[in-house]
CSV table of C-alpha atoms in Angstrom, one decimal:
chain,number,residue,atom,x,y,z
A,15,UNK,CA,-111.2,72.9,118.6
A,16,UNK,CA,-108.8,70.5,118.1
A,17,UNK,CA,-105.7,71.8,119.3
A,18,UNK,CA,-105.7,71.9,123.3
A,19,UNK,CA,-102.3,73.5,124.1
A,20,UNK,CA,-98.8,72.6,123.3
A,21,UNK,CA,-97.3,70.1,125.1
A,22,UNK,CA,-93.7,70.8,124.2
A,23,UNK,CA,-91.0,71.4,121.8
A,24,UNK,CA,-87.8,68.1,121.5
A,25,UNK,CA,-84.2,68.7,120.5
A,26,UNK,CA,-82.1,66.1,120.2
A,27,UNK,CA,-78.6,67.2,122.1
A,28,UNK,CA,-75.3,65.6,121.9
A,29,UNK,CA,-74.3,66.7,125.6
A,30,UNK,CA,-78.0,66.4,127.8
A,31,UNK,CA,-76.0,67.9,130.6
A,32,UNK,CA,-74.5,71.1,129.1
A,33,UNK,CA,-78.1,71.5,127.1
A,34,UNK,CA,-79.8,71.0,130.8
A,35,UNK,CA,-77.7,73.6,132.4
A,36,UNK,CA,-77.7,76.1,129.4
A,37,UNK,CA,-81.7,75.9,129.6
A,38,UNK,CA,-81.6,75.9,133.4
A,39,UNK,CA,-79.0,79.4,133.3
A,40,UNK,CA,-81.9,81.0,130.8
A,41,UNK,CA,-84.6,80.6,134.1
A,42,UNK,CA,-86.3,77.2,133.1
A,43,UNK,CA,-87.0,74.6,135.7
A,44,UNK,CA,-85.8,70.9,135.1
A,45,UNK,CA,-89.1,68.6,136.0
A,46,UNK,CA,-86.9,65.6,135.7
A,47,UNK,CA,-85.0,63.2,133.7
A,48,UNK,CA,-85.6,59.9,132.6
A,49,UNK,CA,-84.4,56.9,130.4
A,50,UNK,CA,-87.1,56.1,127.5
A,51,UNK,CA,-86.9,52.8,125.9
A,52,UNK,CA,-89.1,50.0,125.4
A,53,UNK,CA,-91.1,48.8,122.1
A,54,UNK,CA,-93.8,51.3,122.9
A,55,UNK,CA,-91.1,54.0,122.0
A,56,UNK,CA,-90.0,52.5,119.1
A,57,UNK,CA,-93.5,52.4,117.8
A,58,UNK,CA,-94.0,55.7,118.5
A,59,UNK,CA,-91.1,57.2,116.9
A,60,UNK,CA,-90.8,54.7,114.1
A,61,UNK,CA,-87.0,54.0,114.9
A,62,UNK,CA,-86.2,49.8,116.3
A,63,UNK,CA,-84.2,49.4,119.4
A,64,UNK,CA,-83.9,53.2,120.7
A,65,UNK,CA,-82.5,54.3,123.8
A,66,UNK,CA,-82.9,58.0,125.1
A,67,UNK,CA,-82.2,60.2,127.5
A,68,UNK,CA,-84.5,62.7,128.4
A,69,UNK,CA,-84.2,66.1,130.5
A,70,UNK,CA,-87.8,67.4,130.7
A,71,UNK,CA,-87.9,71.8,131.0
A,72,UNK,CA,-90.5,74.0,131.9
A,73,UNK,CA,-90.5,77.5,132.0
A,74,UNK,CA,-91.2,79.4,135.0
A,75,UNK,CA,-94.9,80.4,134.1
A,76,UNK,CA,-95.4,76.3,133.7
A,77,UNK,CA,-97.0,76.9,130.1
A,78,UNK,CA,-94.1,76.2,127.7
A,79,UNK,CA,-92.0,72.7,128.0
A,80,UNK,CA,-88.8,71.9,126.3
A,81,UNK,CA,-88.0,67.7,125.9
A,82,UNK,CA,-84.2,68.1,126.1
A,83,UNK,CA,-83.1,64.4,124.5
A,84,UNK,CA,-79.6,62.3,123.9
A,85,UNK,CA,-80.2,59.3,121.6
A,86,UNK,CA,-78.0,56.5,122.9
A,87,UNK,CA,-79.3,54.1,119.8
A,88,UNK,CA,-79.9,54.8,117.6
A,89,UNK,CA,-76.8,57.3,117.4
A,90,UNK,CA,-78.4,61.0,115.9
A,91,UNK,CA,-77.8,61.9,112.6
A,92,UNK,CA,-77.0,65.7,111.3
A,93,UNK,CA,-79.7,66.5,109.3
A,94,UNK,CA,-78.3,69.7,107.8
A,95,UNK,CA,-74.7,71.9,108.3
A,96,UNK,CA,-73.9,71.6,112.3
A,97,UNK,CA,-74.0,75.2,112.3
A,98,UNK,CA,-77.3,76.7,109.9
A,99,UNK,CA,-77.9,79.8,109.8
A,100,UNK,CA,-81.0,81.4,110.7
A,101,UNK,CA,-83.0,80.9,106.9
A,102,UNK,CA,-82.4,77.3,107.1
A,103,UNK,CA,-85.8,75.3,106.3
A,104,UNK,CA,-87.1,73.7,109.3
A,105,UNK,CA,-87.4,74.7,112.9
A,106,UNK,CA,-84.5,78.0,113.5
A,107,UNK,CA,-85.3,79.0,116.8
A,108,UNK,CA,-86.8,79.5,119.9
A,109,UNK,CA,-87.9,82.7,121.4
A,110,UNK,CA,-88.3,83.7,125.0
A,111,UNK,CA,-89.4,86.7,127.1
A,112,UNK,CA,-86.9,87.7,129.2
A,113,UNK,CA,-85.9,90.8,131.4
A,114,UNK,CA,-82.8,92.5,131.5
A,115,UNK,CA,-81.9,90.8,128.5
A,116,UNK,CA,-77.9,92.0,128.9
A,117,UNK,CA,-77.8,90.2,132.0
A,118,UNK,CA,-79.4,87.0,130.4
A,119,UNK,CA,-76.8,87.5,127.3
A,120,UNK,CA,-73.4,87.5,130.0
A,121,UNK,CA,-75.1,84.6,132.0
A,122,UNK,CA,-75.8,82.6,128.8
A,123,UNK,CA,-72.4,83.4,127.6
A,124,UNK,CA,-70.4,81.6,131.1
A,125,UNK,CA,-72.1,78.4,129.0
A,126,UNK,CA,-70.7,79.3,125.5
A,127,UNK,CA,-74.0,81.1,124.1
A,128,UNK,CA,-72.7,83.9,121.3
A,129,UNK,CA,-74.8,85.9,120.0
A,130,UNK,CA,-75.1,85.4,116.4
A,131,UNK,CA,-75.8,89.2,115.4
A,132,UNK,CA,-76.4,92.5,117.4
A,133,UNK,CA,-78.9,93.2,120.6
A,134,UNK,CA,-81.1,95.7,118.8
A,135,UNK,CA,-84.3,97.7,119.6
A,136,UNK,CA,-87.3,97.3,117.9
A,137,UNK,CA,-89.2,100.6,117.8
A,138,UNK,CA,-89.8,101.7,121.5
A,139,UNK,CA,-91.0,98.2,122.2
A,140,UNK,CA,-88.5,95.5,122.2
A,141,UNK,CA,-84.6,94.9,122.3
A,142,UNK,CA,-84.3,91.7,120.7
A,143,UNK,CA,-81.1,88.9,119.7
A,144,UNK,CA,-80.4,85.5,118.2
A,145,UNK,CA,-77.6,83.7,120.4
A,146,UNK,CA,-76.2,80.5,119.1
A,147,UNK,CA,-76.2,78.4,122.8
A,148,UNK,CA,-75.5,74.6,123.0
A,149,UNK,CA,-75.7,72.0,120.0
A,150,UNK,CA,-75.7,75.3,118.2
A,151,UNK,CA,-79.2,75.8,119.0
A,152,UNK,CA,-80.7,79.1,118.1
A,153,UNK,CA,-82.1,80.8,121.0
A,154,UNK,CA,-83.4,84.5,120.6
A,155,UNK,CA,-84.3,86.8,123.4
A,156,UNK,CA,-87.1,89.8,123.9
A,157,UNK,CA,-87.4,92.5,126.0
A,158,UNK,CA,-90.2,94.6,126.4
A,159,UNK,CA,-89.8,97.7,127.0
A,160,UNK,CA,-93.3,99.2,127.3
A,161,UNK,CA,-96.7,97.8,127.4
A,162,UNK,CA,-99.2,97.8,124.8
């Protein structure tokens, strides 16, 4: 096997502390922050001179991790239209598992979260949405509804 687990998923933010408290609203736990410079950094991430911030997230179960990050220098770059829509190449979103997903949706919205589309049921299974939350991240949300 090669793969062990994954250790976590970056975004790069523009504001660390509305990302942070977006994330934090949603039920994930901040494990810390921390500058991250140095010419070990550089090496690894093939950019001279850089300077990040870094709010480290874990969700509740301690199994998924989210590296929140603001680039001081180099500055970040847009990569693609600040706001893409969900068939965009690359990495669109990021799911969680969630209950009483309206309540999620109202608490996420007190830090600018829209949703992008409807809340809608899957079968007798789910009740699933997109939300568009901070740096226009795509966050999408799942219910269950009954056990398999």
């Amino acid at each position: 096997m090669t793969i062990q687990r994954m250790e976590n998923v970056g975004i790069v933010v523009d504001d660390l502390e509305a990302a942070t408290a977006f994330f934090v609203e949603l039920g994930m736990e901040l494990e810390g922050n921390a500058p991250v410079e140095g010419r070990w950094a550089d090496r690894v991430v093939g950019l001279d001179g850089i300077r990040v911030d870094v709010a480290m997230m874990r969700t509740p179960d301690g199994h998924g991790r989210l590296e929140l990050m603001t680039f001081r220098t180099p500055a970040a770059i847009i990569a693609e239209p600040k706001i893409a829509p969900a068939n965009t190449l690359g990495i669109r979103r990021i799911m969680f598992a969630v209950q009483d997903i309206e309540d999620v949706i109202a608490r996420l919205h007190t830090h600018g979260a829209e949703l992008i589309g409807e809340l809608e049921q899957y079968e007798d299974s789910y009740r699933l949405c997109y939300l568009r939350g901070p740096e226009n991240i795509i966050v999408a949300l799942a219910e269950q509804l009954r056990t398999a």
